[in-house]
Amino acid sequence: MMFLFFYPFHVHAEEDIYDERMALFKKTEALTQIPWYYLAAIDNYERNMKNSDEPEQLISIEIMPEIWFGPGNSSLLKDIALIDTFNGKGKDGNGDGIADPGNEEDVLYTMAMILLEYGPSKDEIRIALWNHYNRDLTVQTIMNTSKVFQTFQGINLTDRDFPVAIKHNYSYRNTWGDRRGFGGNRIHEGTDIFASYGVPVHSTTYGVIEMMGWNLYGGWRVGIRDIFNIYHYYAHMSGFSDDIKVGQVVKPGDVIGSVGSTGYGPPGTSGKFPPHLHYGMYKDNGYSEWSFDPYPYLIKWERMAKDKS
C-alpha cells in the first residue's frame, strides 16, 4: 500500500482546473505556434513526478533557477531585460514586463520558447525535450502523452477499465511480492487474474503501446505507457488483437489480446501453468522506474467496470 499516492484513486472534484489549463495551453499555442498538446504533456509529466499529497497546482512545470534567471543572476532579478543580460531563459508571458517562475503564463511561455530554440516540428521538439531533460524515457513518456492528448483532444481523461472482460468468469487475489523461482529467486511484480483461454484482455487506461512481442518470463506480452507516467504490463497472453501495433494510442476497454498461459521458455512455450493474465504496474519518477502493487487499483477499476455494464 505504500505506493498508492503515485496513482490517484479520485478524480479531481473541480473540472474547472482542466478548463483553465486548456485555456492556458491554447493561449500559449497561439503566441508561439507550439501545439498545445506538447505543453500539456510536459506539464502532465512533471505533475506526475510529484507526491500527490502536495496541493495540486494549475501548472506543474518547473524550470531550474539557473536556467530561468541565468548564470550570475544571484539576486534572481525578474526584469526581462536583466534576465536577457544574464543569458537566462525566463520570459514574460502575460505582458507585465517581468518573468516570474511563479506565474503560470510566464512558465508556459518560457517552456514553449525553450522548445522553439530547436523548432516547432515533432522531431525538433523531441530534440529540445532531450536537451532539457537528458533522459530518453522522459522524452518518450512526454511524446506518448502528447499523442494521447492530440488523439482525444482533451486532458481530462479519467476513465478506467478492468484488464479482463468482466462478463467472463475470472478470479484474482493480491499476489504482488510473492516469491517466484523460474529464472532465479525473484518477487512477483504484479497480480495474476485467472480466466479461461481466449478471454479478452482490455487496456485499463489511456496510453500508447510501447512494447509487444515475446518475453522469456511473460510469454506474449504488451506494455502500455499511460498519461500518469505508469507502465502497464500484460503478460502470458495467448496472442494479440490483429489491429494493435507498437506506437498505437489506446483507451480503456480496447481489446489488446486474450488470456493464455505462454512463457517460461523460448517463443511458443505454453501450458506450464494455468491460463491467466499477469498484470503489472511500474512507476517512473523521472529518475528510476519500479514495480508497485496493482491490486488496490484493480479492485477500484473492477467496481467501475461493473457500474458501467
PDB file of C-alpha atoms in Angstrom:
ATOM      1  CA  MET A   1       0.000   0.000   0.000  1.00  0.00           C
ATOM      2  CA  MET A   2       2.986   2.316   0.279  1.00  0.00           C
ATOM      3  CA  PHE A   3       2.789   3.306  -3.395  1.00  0.00           C
ATOM      4  CA  LEU A   4      -0.859   4.331  -3.537  1.00  0.00           C
ATOM      5  CA  PHE A   5      -0.084   8.035  -3.642  1.00  0.00           C
ATOM      6  CA  PHE A   6       1.528   7.617  -7.055  1.00  0.00           C
ATOM      7  CA  TYR A   7      -1.677   6.813  -8.915  1.00  0.00           C
ATOM      8  CA  PRO A   8      -4.727   8.743  -7.697  1.00  0.00           C
ATOM      9  CA  PHE A   9      -7.951   6.928  -6.955  1.00  0.00           C
ATOM     10  CA  HIS A  10     -10.119  10.014  -7.097  1.00  0.00           C
ATOM     11  CA  VAL A  11     -10.828  12.315  -9.993  1.00  0.00           C
ATOM     12  CA  HIS A  12     -10.310  15.987  -9.138  1.00  0.00           C
ATOM     13  CA  ALA A  13     -13.683  17.274  -7.948  1.00  0.00           C
ATOM     14  CA  GLU A  14     -13.351  20.547  -9.875  1.00  0.00           C
ATOM     15  CA  GLU A  15     -13.418  20.214 -13.637  1.00  0.00           C
ATOM     16  CA  ASP A  16     -12.689  23.935 -13.835  1.00  0.00           C
ATOM     17  CA  ILE A  17      -8.975  23.307 -13.330  1.00  0.00           C
ATOM     18  CA  TYR A  18      -8.834  21.283 -16.562  1.00  0.00           C
ATOM     19  CA  ASP A  19     -10.604  24.087 -18.416  1.00  0.00           C
ATOM     20  CA  GLU A  20      -8.174  26.649 -17.002  1.00  0.00           C
ATOM     21  CA  ARG A  21      -5.191  24.533 -18.008  1.00  0.00           C
ATOM     22  CA  MET A  22      -6.515  24.003 -21.512  1.00  0.00           C
ATOM     23  CA  ALA A  23      -7.142  27.742 -21.884  1.00  0.00           C
ATOM     24  CA  LEU A  24      -3.519  28.454 -20.932  1.00  0.00           C
ATOM     25  CA  PHE A  25      -2.200  25.752 -23.270  1.00  0.00           C
ATOM     26  CA  LYS A  26      -4.254  27.146 -26.166  1.00  0.00           C
ATOM     27  CA  LYS A  27      -3.207  30.732 -25.422  1.00  0.00           C
ATOM     28  CA  THR A  28       0.455  29.755 -25.390  1.00  0.00           C
ATOM     29  CA  GLU A  29      -0.005  27.818 -28.612  1.00  0.00           C
ATOM     30  CA  ALA A  30      -1.441  30.954 -30.235  1.00  0.00           C
ATOM     31  CA  LEU A  31       1.566  33.008 -29.073  1.00  0.00           C
ATOM     32  CA  THR A  32       4.284  30.519 -30.003  1.00  0.00           C
ATOM     33  CA  GLN A  33       2.835  28.049 -32.544  1.00  0.00           C
ATOM     34  CA  ILE A  34       3.946  25.163 -30.296  1.00  0.00           C
ATOM     35  CA  PRO A  35       0.987  22.733 -30.374  1.00  0.00           C
ATOM     36  CA  TRP A  36      -0.884  22.790 -27.072  1.00  0.00           C
ATOM     37  CA  TYR A  37      -0.666  19.033 -26.546  1.00  0.00           C
ATOM     38  CA  TYR A  38       3.134  19.135 -26.182  1.00  0.00           C
ATOM     39  CA  LEU A  39       2.870  21.773 -23.458  1.00  0.00           C
ATOM     40  CA  ALA A  40       0.075  19.791 -21.792  1.00  0.00           C
ATOM     41  CA  ALA A  41       2.165  16.613 -21.893  1.00  0.00           C
ATOM     42  CA  ILE A  42       5.186  18.316 -20.324  1.00  0.00           C
ATOM     43  CA  ASP A  43       3.001  19.756 -17.573  1.00  0.00           C
ATOM     44  CA  ASN A  44       1.315  16.395 -17.015  1.00  0.00           C
ATOM     45  CA  TYR A  45       4.641  14.578 -16.854  1.00  0.00           C
ATOM     46  CA  GLU A  46       6.058  16.915 -14.223  1.00  0.00           C
ATOM     47  CA  ARG A  47       2.844  16.833 -12.182  1.00  0.00           C
ATOM     48  CA  ASN A  48       3.027  13.052 -12.016  1.00  0.00           C
ATOM     49  CA  MET A  49       6.638  13.116 -10.807  1.00  0.00           C
ATOM     50  CA  LYS A  50       5.442  14.824  -7.636  1.00  0.00           C
ATOM     51  CA  ASN A  51       3.891  13.391  -4.496  1.00  0.00           C
ATOM     52  CA  SER A  52       0.119  13.753  -4.897  1.00  0.00           C
ATOM     53  CA  ASP A  53      -0.111  14.746  -1.217  1.00  0.00           C
ATOM     54  CA  GLU A  54       1.119  18.170  -2.325  1.00  0.00           C
ATOM     55  CA  PRO A  55      -1.552  20.760  -3.224  1.00  0.00           C
ATOM     56  CA  GLU A  56      -2.475  20.473  -6.899  1.00  0.00           C
ATOM     57  CA  GLN A  57      -1.162  23.381  -8.922  1.00  0.00           C
ATOM     58  CA  LEU A  58      -2.654  24.791 -12.091  1.00  0.00           C
ATOM     59  CA  ILE A  59       0.672  24.335 -13.893  1.00  0.00           C
ATOM     60  CA  SER A  60       3.374  21.993 -12.547  1.00  0.00           C
ATOM     61  CA  ILE A  61       6.290  22.736 -14.889  1.00  0.00           C
ATOM     62  CA  GLU A  62       9.409  23.816 -13.008  1.00  0.00           C
ATOM     63  CA  ILE A  63      12.460  25.365 -14.639  1.00  0.00           C
ATOM     64  CA  MET A  64      15.695  25.443 -12.655  1.00  0.00           C
ATOM     65  CA  PRO A  65      16.589  28.921 -11.310  1.00  0.00           C
ATOM     66  CA  GLU A  66      19.987  28.968 -13.035  1.00  0.00           C
ATOM     67  CA  ILE A  67      18.236  28.306 -16.348  1.00  0.00           C
ATOM     68  CA  TRP A  68      15.412  30.754 -15.708  1.00  0.00           C
ATOM     69  CA  PHE A  69      17.431  33.689 -14.329  1.00  0.00           C
ATOM     70  CA  GLY A  70      20.777  32.996 -15.982  1.00  0.00           C
ATOM     71  CA  PRO A  71      24.267  32.345 -14.601  1.00  0.00           C
ATOM     72  CA  GLY A  72      25.427  35.175 -12.376  1.00  0.00           C
ATOM     73  CA  ASN A  73      21.947  36.498 -11.623  1.00  0.00           C
ATOM     74  CA  SER A  74      22.369  35.617  -7.950  1.00  0.00           C
ATOM     75  CA  SER A  75      19.690  38.102  -6.868  1.00  0.00           C
ATOM     76  CA  LEU A  76      17.164  36.306  -9.106  1.00  0.00           C
ATOM     77  CA  LEU A  77      16.065  39.568 -10.695  1.00  0.00           C
ATOM     78  CA  LYS A  78      12.856  39.106 -12.699  1.00  0.00           C
ATOM     79  CA  ASP A  79      13.099  42.054 -15.060  1.00  0.00           C
ATOM     80  CA  ILE A  80      13.156  40.563 -18.569  1.00  0.00           C
ATOM     81  CA  ALA A  81      15.919  42.895 -19.746  1.00  0.00           C
ATOM     82  CA  LEU A  82      18.152  41.859 -16.839  1.00  0.00           C
ATOM     83  CA  ILE A  83      17.389  38.181 -17.366  1.00  0.00           C
ATOM     84  CA  ASP A  84      18.413  38.582 -21.018  1.00  0.00           C
ATOM     85  CA  THR A  85      21.634  40.279 -19.879  1.00  0.00           C
ATOM     86  CA  PHE A  86      22.463  37.225 -17.769  1.00  0.00           C
ATOM     87  CA  ASN A  87      21.509  34.870 -20.655  1.00  0.00           C
ATOM     88  CA  GLY A  88      18.564  33.489 -18.702  1.00  0.00           C
ATOM     89  CA  LYS A  89      15.645  31.817 -20.463  1.00  0.00           C
ATOM     90  CA  GLY A  90      12.792  33.223 -18.352  1.00  0.00           C
ATOM     91  CA  LYS A  91      10.178  35.028 -20.452  1.00  0.00           C
ATOM     92  CA  ASP A  92       7.224  37.334 -19.857  1.00  0.00           C
ATOM     93  CA  GLY A  93       4.073  35.528 -20.885  1.00  0.00           C
ATOM     94  CA  ASN A  94       1.441  37.896 -19.512  1.00  0.00           C
ATOM     95  CA  GLY A  95       2.881  41.245 -20.619  1.00  0.00           C
ATOM     96  CA  ASP A  96       3.751  42.747 -17.216  1.00  0.00           C
ATOM     97  CA  GLY A  97       7.437  43.219 -18.010  1.00  0.00           C
ATOM     98  CA  ILE A  98       8.751  40.593 -15.598  1.00  0.00           C
ATOM     99  CA  ALA A  99       9.473  36.894 -15.930  1.00  0.00           C
ATOM    100  CA  ASP A 100       8.158  35.246 -12.789  1.00  0.00           C
ATOM    101  CA  PRO A 101       8.705  31.474 -12.325  1.00  0.00           C
ATOM    102  CA  GLY A 102       5.686  31.540 -10.017  1.00  0.00           C
ATOM    103  CA  ASN A 103       3.370  32.804 -12.752  1.00  0.00           C
ATOM    104  CA  GLU A 104       1.688  30.100 -14.859  1.00  0.00           C
ATOM    105  CA  GLU A 105       1.593  32.137 -18.061  1.00  0.00           C
ATOM    106  CA  ASP A 106       5.266  33.056 -17.769  1.00  0.00           C
ATOM    107  CA  VAL A 107       6.211  29.427 -17.112  1.00  0.00           C
ATOM    108  CA  LEU A 108       4.288  28.038 -20.092  1.00  0.00           C
ATOM    109  CA  TYR A 109       5.545  30.757 -22.421  1.00  0.00           C
ATOM    110  CA  THR A 110       9.117  30.165 -21.267  1.00  0.00           C
ATOM    111  CA  MET A 111       8.805  26.399 -21.785  1.00  0.00           C
ATOM    112  CA  ALA A 112       7.409  26.977 -25.269  1.00  0.00           C
ATOM    113  CA  MET A 113      10.277  29.322 -26.144  1.00  0.00           C
ATOM    114  CA  ILE A 114      12.799  26.742 -24.911  1.00  0.00           C
ATOM    115  CA  LEU A 115      11.230  24.270 -27.339  1.00  0.00           C
ATOM    116  CA  LEU A 116      11.238  26.860 -30.131  1.00  0.00           C
ATOM    117  CA  GLU A 117      15.010  27.230 -29.850  1.00  0.00           C
ATOM    118  CA  TYR A 118      15.096  23.960 -31.789  1.00  0.00           C
ATOM    119  CA  GLY A 119      11.967  24.435 -33.920  1.00  0.00           C
ATOM    120  CA  PRO A 120       8.238  23.614 -33.902  1.00  0.00           C
ATOM    121  CA  SER A 121       8.262  20.244 -35.687  1.00  0.00           C
ATOM    122  CA  LYS A 122       7.747  16.935 -33.896  1.00  0.00           C
ATOM    123  CA  ASP A 123      11.368  15.850 -34.369  1.00  0.00           C
ATOM    124  CA  GLU A 124      12.693  19.245 -33.286  1.00  0.00           C
ATOM    125  CA  ILE A 125      10.520  19.192 -30.170  1.00  0.00           C
ATOM    126  CA  ARG A 126      11.818  15.715 -29.362  1.00  0.00           C
ATOM    127  CA  ILE A 127      15.396  17.029 -29.587  1.00  0.00           C
ATOM    128  CA  ALA A 128      14.509  20.021 -27.396  1.00  0.00           C
ATOM    129  CA  LEU A 129      12.998  17.733 -24.767  1.00  0.00           C
ATOM    130  CA  TRP A 130      16.078  15.538 -24.706  1.00  0.00           C
ATOM    131  CA  ASN A 131      18.348  18.540 -24.239  1.00  0.00           C
ATOM    132  CA  HIS A 132      16.112  19.848 -21.459  1.00  0.00           C
ATOM    133  CA  TYR A 133      15.627  16.573 -19.539  1.00  0.00           C
ATOM    134  CA  ASN A 134      18.623  14.493 -20.721  1.00  0.00           C
ATOM    135  CA  ARG A 135      16.668  11.247 -20.340  1.00  0.00           C
ATOM    136  CA  ASP A 136      15.254   9.025 -23.079  1.00  0.00           C
ATOM    137  CA  LEU A 137      12.363   7.616 -21.018  1.00  0.00           C
ATOM    138  CA  THR A 138      11.223  11.110 -20.070  1.00  0.00           C
ATOM    139  CA  VAL A 139      11.181  12.185 -23.709  1.00  0.00           C
ATOM    140  CA  GLN A 140       9.335   9.026 -24.720  1.00  0.00           C
ATOM    141  CA  THR A 141       6.714   9.482 -21.993  1.00  0.00           C
ATOM    142  CA  ILE A 142       6.063  13.110 -22.894  1.00  0.00           C
ATOM    143  CA  MET A 143       5.795  12.333 -26.596  1.00  0.00           C
ATOM    144  CA  ASN A 144       3.423   9.427 -25.875  1.00  0.00           C
ATOM    145  CA  THR A 145       1.235  11.596 -23.651  1.00  0.00           C
ATOM    146  CA  SER A 146       1.115  14.352 -26.257  1.00  0.00           C
ATOM    147  CA  LYS A 147      -0.062  11.776 -28.784  1.00  0.00           C
ATOM    148  CA  VAL A 148      -2.893  10.694 -26.459  1.00  0.00           C
ATOM    149  CA  PHE A 149      -3.962  14.305 -25.805  1.00  0.00           C
ATOM    150  CA  GLN A 150      -3.873  15.076 -29.520  1.00  0.00           C
ATOM    151  CA  THR A 151      -5.916  11.963 -30.363  1.00  0.00           C
ATOM    152  CA  PHE A 152      -8.682  12.641 -27.838  1.00  0.00           C
ATOM    153  CA  GLN A 153      -8.435  16.464 -27.970  1.00  0.00           C
ATOM    154  CA  GLY A 154      -8.558  16.772 -24.207  1.00  0.00           C
ATOM    155  CA  ILE A 155      -6.613  16.377 -20.974  1.00  0.00           C
ATOM    156  CA  ASN A 156      -9.355  15.272 -18.554  1.00  0.00           C
ATOM    157  CA  LEU A 157      -9.047  11.572 -19.392  1.00  0.00           C
ATOM    158  CA  THR A 158     -10.127   9.742 -16.247  1.00  0.00           C
ATOM    159  CA  ASP A 159     -11.960   6.613 -17.451  1.00  0.00           C
ATOM    160  CA  ARG A 160     -10.564   3.204 -16.444  1.00  0.00           C
ATOM    161  CA  ASP A 161     -11.397  -0.427 -17.175  1.00  0.00           C
ATOM    162  CA  PHE A 162     -10.653  -3.828 -15.658  1.00  0.00           C
ATOM    163  CA  PRO A 163      -7.984  -5.739 -17.622  1.00  0.00           C
ATOM    164  CA  VAL A 164     -10.132  -8.858 -18.151  1.00  0.00           C
ATOM    165  CA  ALA A 165     -13.609  -8.742 -19.691  1.00  0.00           C
ATOM    166  CA  ILE A 166     -15.909  -8.813 -16.644  1.00  0.00           C
ATOM    167  CA  LYS A 167     -18.710 -10.722 -18.400  1.00  0.00           C
ATOM    168  CA  HIS A 168     -16.484 -13.820 -18.227  1.00  0.00           C
ATOM    169  CA  ASN A 169     -15.600 -15.871 -15.163  1.00  0.00           C
ATOM    170  CA  TYR A 170     -12.310 -14.860 -13.545  1.00  0.00           C
ATOM    171  CA  SER A 171     -10.659 -14.734 -10.143  1.00  0.00           C
ATOM    172  CA  TYR A 172      -7.740 -12.898  -8.570  1.00  0.00           C
ATOM    173  CA  ARG A 173      -6.132 -12.079  -5.257  1.00  0.00           C
ATOM    174  CA  ASN A 174      -3.202  -9.974  -4.141  1.00  0.00           C
ATOM    175  CA  THR A 175      -0.102 -11.809  -5.398  1.00  0.00           C
ATOM    176  CA  TRP A 176       2.275  -8.848  -5.646  1.00  0.00           C
ATOM    177  CA  GLY A 177       5.530  -9.575  -3.829  1.00  0.00           C
ATOM    178  CA  ASP A 178       5.108 -13.378  -3.789  1.00  0.00           C
ATOM    179  CA  ARG A 179       8.230 -15.424  -4.483  1.00  0.00           C
ATOM    180  CA  ARG A 180       8.891 -16.771  -7.970  1.00  0.00           C
ATOM    181  CA  GLY A 181      11.501 -19.409  -8.796  1.00  0.00           C
ATOM    182  CA  PHE A 182      11.721 -19.530 -12.597  1.00  0.00           C
ATOM    183  CA  GLY A 183      14.789 -17.615 -13.750  1.00  0.00           C
ATOM    184  CA  GLY A 184      16.196 -17.286 -10.246  1.00  0.00           C
ATOM    185  CA  ASN A 185      14.877 -16.097  -6.918  1.00  0.00           C
ATOM    186  CA  ARG A 186      12.690 -13.038  -7.520  1.00  0.00           C
ATOM    187  CA  ILE A 187       9.399 -11.462  -6.432  1.00  0.00           C
ATOM    188  CA  HIS A 188       6.127 -11.426  -8.336  1.00  0.00           C
ATOM    189  CA  GLU A 189       5.739  -7.926  -9.756  1.00  0.00           C
ATOM    190  CA  GLY A 190       2.014  -7.916 -10.422  1.00  0.00           C
ATOM    191  CA  THR A 191      -1.388  -9.525  -9.889  1.00  0.00           C
ATOM    192  CA  ASP A 192      -2.467 -12.761 -11.576  1.00  0.00           C
ATOM    193  CA  ILE A 193      -6.037 -12.771 -12.902  1.00  0.00           C
ATOM    194  CA  PHE A 194      -7.129 -16.340 -13.674  1.00  0.00           C
ATOM    195  CA  ALA A 195      -9.572 -16.887 -16.531  1.00  0.00           C
ATOM    196  CA  SER A 196     -10.164 -19.306 -19.399  1.00  0.00           C
ATOM    197  CA  TYR A 197      -8.126 -19.353 -22.589  1.00  0.00           C
ATOM    198  CA  GLY A 198      -9.216 -16.691 -25.026  1.00  0.00           C
ATOM    199  CA  VAL A 199     -10.953 -14.332 -22.581  1.00  0.00           C
ATOM    200  CA  PRO A 200     -10.441 -10.780 -23.953  1.00  0.00           C
ATOM    201  CA  VAL A 201      -7.763  -8.617 -22.326  1.00  0.00           C
ATOM    202  CA  HIS A 202      -8.544  -4.892 -22.149  1.00  0.00           C
ATOM    203  CA  SER A 203      -6.433  -1.789 -21.860  1.00  0.00           C
ATOM    204  CA  THR A 204      -7.135  -0.344 -18.424  1.00  0.00           C
ATOM    205  CA  THR A 205      -6.183   3.210 -19.303  1.00  0.00           C
ATOM    206  CA  TYR A 206      -5.408   5.806 -21.959  1.00  0.00           C
ATOM    207  CA  GLY A 207      -1.896   5.363 -23.283  1.00  0.00           C
ATOM    208  CA  VAL A 208       0.401   4.260 -26.080  1.00  0.00           C
ATOM    209  CA  ILE A 209       1.545   0.722 -26.824  1.00  0.00           C
ATOM    210  CA  GLU A 210       5.256   0.825 -26.125  1.00  0.00           C
ATOM    211  CA  MET A 211       6.196  -2.846 -26.373  1.00  0.00           C
ATOM    212  CA  MET A 212       4.748  -6.090 -27.691  1.00  0.00           C
ATOM    213  CA  GLY A 213       6.186  -9.494 -28.514  1.00  0.00           C
ATOM    214  CA  TRP A 214       7.716 -12.454 -26.715  1.00  0.00           C
ATOM    215  CA  ASN A 215       9.416 -12.391 -23.335  1.00  0.00           C
ATOM    216  CA  LEU A 216      11.103 -15.396 -21.668  1.00  0.00           C
ATOM    217  CA  TYR A 217       9.147 -14.887 -18.446  1.00  0.00           C
ATOM    218  CA  GLY A 218       5.995 -13.204 -19.718  1.00  0.00           C
ATOM    219  CA  GLY A 219       5.396 -15.052 -22.984  1.00  0.00           C
ATOM    220  CA  TRP A 220       3.313 -12.979 -25.372  1.00  0.00           C
ATOM    221  CA  ARG A 221       3.109  -9.622 -23.642  1.00  0.00           C
ATOM    222  CA  VAL A 222       2.141  -5.993 -24.232  1.00  0.00           C
ATOM    223  CA  GLY A 223       3.433  -2.879 -22.460  1.00  0.00           C
ATOM    224  CA  ILE A 224       1.396   0.356 -22.426  1.00  0.00           C
ATOM    225  CA  ARG A 225       2.716   3.690 -21.137  1.00  0.00           C
ATOM    226  CA  ASP A 226      -0.124   5.832 -19.777  1.00  0.00           C
ATOM    227  CA  ILE A 227      -0.501   9.587 -19.144  1.00  0.00           C
ATOM    228  CA  PHE A 228       0.339   9.220 -15.445  1.00  0.00           C
ATOM    229  CA  ASN A 229       3.949   8.060 -16.006  1.00  0.00           C
ATOM    230  CA  ILE A 230       2.835   4.464 -15.391  1.00  0.00           C
ATOM    231  CA  TYR A 231       3.889   1.448 -17.484  1.00  0.00           C
ATOM    232  CA  HIS A 232       1.205  -1.274 -17.635  1.00  0.00           C
ATOM    233  CA  TYR A 233       2.470  -4.799 -18.309  1.00  0.00           C
ATOM    234  CA  TYR A 234       0.139  -7.523 -19.658  1.00  0.00           C
ATOM    235  CA  ALA A 235       1.724 -10.985 -19.862  1.00  0.00           C
ATOM    236  CA  HIS A 236       1.131 -14.700 -20.595  1.00  0.00           C
ATOM    237  CA  MET A 237      -1.405 -13.871 -23.316  1.00  0.00           C
ATOM    238  CA  SER A 238      -2.357 -16.420 -25.968  1.00  0.00           C
ATOM    239  CA  GLY A 239      -1.989 -13.759 -28.637  1.00  0.00           C
ATOM    240  CA  PHE A 240      -2.593 -10.149 -29.646  1.00  0.00           C
ATOM    241  CA  SER A 241      -5.501  -8.429 -31.332  1.00  0.00           C
ATOM    242  CA  ASP A 242      -4.892  -8.166 -35.074  1.00  0.00           C
ATOM    243  CA  ASP A 243      -5.277  -4.391 -35.158  1.00  0.00           C
ATOM    244  CA  ILE A 244      -2.751  -3.349 -32.489  1.00  0.00           C
ATOM    245  CA  LYS A 245       0.846  -2.298 -33.028  1.00  0.00           C
ATOM    246  CA  VAL A 246       3.687  -0.508 -31.233  1.00  0.00           C
ATOM    247  CA  GLY A 247       3.058   3.238 -31.152  1.00  0.00           C
ATOM    248  CA  GLN A 248      -0.725   2.897 -31.241  1.00  0.00           C
ATOM    249  CA  VAL A 249      -2.892   5.036 -28.947  1.00  0.00           C
ATOM    250  CA  VAL A 250      -5.365   3.032 -26.832  1.00  0.00           C
ATOM    251  CA  LYS A 251      -8.190   3.871 -24.472  1.00  0.00           C
ATOM    252  CA  PRO A 252      -9.817   1.986 -21.570  1.00  0.00           C
ATOM    253  CA  GLY A 253     -11.709  -1.050 -22.846  1.00  0.00           C
ATOM    254  CA  ASP A 254      -9.756  -1.503 -26.067  1.00  0.00           C
ATOM    255  CA  VAL A 255      -9.102  -5.219 -26.611  1.00  0.00           C
ATOM    256  CA  ILE A 256      -5.364  -5.828 -26.930  1.00  0.00           C
ATOM    257  CA  GLY A 257      -5.244  -9.636 -26.759  1.00  0.00           C
ATOM    258  CA  SER A 258      -6.559 -12.691 -24.922  1.00  0.00           C
ATOM    259  CA  VAL A 259      -5.775 -14.734 -21.828  1.00  0.00           C
ATOM    260  CA  GLY A 260      -3.305 -17.594 -22.245  1.00  0.00           C
ATOM    261  CA  SER A 261      -0.541 -19.495 -20.487  1.00  0.00           C
ATOM    262  CA  THR A 262       2.532 -18.563 -22.529  1.00  0.00           C
ATOM    263  CA  GLY A 263       6.025 -18.037 -21.194  1.00  0.00           C
ATOM    264  CA  TYR A 264       8.756 -19.638 -19.102  1.00  0.00           C
ATOM    265  CA  GLY A 265      10.639 -20.711 -22.198  1.00  0.00           C
ATOM    266  CA  PRO A 266      11.509 -19.912 -25.823  1.00  0.00           C
ATOM    267  CA  PRO A 267       8.915 -18.380 -28.197  1.00  0.00           C
ATOM    268  CA  GLY A 268       5.785 -20.512 -28.380  1.00  0.00           C
ATOM    269  CA  THR A 269       6.176 -22.138 -24.949  1.00  0.00           C
ATOM    270  CA  SER A 270       2.756 -22.603 -23.354  1.00  0.00           C
ATOM    271  CA  GLY A 271       0.938 -24.630 -20.726  1.00  0.00           C
ATOM    272  CA  LYS A 272       3.464 -24.579 -17.884  1.00  0.00           C
ATOM    273  CA  PHE A 273       0.826 -23.025 -15.611  1.00  0.00           C
ATOM    274  CA  PRO A 274      -2.954 -22.439 -15.674  1.00  0.00           C
ATOM    275  CA  PRO A 275      -4.226 -19.748 -18.055  1.00  0.00           C
ATOM    276  CA  HIS A 276      -4.177 -16.289 -16.533  1.00  0.00           C
ATOM    277  CA  LEU A 277      -3.246 -12.678 -17.182  1.00  0.00           C
ATOM    278  CA  HIS A 278      -0.286 -11.267 -15.313  1.00  0.00           C
ATOM    279  CA  TYR A 279      -0.925  -7.541 -14.823  1.00  0.00           C
ATOM    280  CA  GLY A 280       1.865  -5.318 -13.547  1.00  0.00           C
ATOM    281  CA  MET A 281       2.292  -1.585 -12.969  1.00  0.00           C
ATOM    282  CA  TYR A 282       5.578   0.328 -12.901  1.00  0.00           C
ATOM    283  CA  LYS A 283       6.040   3.911 -11.762  1.00  0.00           C
ATOM    284  CA  ASP A 284       8.553   6.327 -13.280  1.00  0.00           C
ATOM    285  CA  ASN A 285       9.524   9.314 -11.126  1.00  0.00           C
ATOM    286  CA  GLY A 286      11.881  10.957 -13.616  1.00  0.00           C
ATOM    287  CA  TYR A 287      14.950   9.142 -12.272  1.00  0.00           C
ATOM    288  CA  SER A 288      14.071   5.458 -11.987  1.00  0.00           C
ATOM    289  CA  GLU A 289      11.218   3.024 -12.574  1.00  0.00           C
ATOM    290  CA  TRP A 290       9.915   0.375 -10.205  1.00  0.00           C
ATOM    291  CA  SER A 291       7.050  -2.042  -9.647  1.00  0.00           C
ATOM    292  CA  PHE A 292       4.212  -1.294  -7.237  1.00  0.00           C
ATOM    293  CA  ASP A 293       1.132  -3.228  -6.145  1.00  0.00           C
ATOM    294  CA  PRO A 294      -1.720  -3.036  -8.708  1.00  0.00           C
ATOM    295  CA  TYR A 295      -4.230  -4.921  -6.570  1.00  0.00           C
ATOM    296  CA  PRO A 296      -5.961  -1.901  -4.945  1.00  0.00           C
ATOM    297  CA  TYR A 297      -6.423  -0.303  -8.360  1.00  0.00           C
ATOM    298  CA  LEU A 298      -7.822  -3.492  -9.842  1.00  0.00           C
ATOM    299  CA  ILE A 299     -10.492  -3.565  -7.125  1.00  0.00           C
ATOM    300  CA  LYS A 300     -11.391   0.050  -7.920  1.00  0.00           C
ATOM    301  CA  TRP A 301     -11.448  -0.468 -11.705  1.00  0.00           C
ATOM    302  CA  GLU A 302     -13.444  -3.689 -11.383  1.00  0.00           C
ATOM    303  CA  ARG A 303     -16.127  -1.766  -9.497  1.00  0.00           C
ATOM    304  CA  MET A 304     -16.085   0.996 -12.124  1.00  0.00           C
ATOM    305  CA  ALA A 305     -16.423  -1.549 -14.958  1.00  0.00           C
ATOM    306  CA  LYS A 306     -19.336  -3.308 -13.261  1.00  0.00           C
ATOM    307  CA  ASP A 307     -21.097   0.001 -12.650  1.00  0.00           C
ATOM    308  CA  LYS A 308     -20.894   0.775 -16.377  1.00  0.00           C
ATOM    309  CA  SER A 309     -22.026  -2.670 -17.539  1.00  0.00           C
TER     310      SER A 309
END
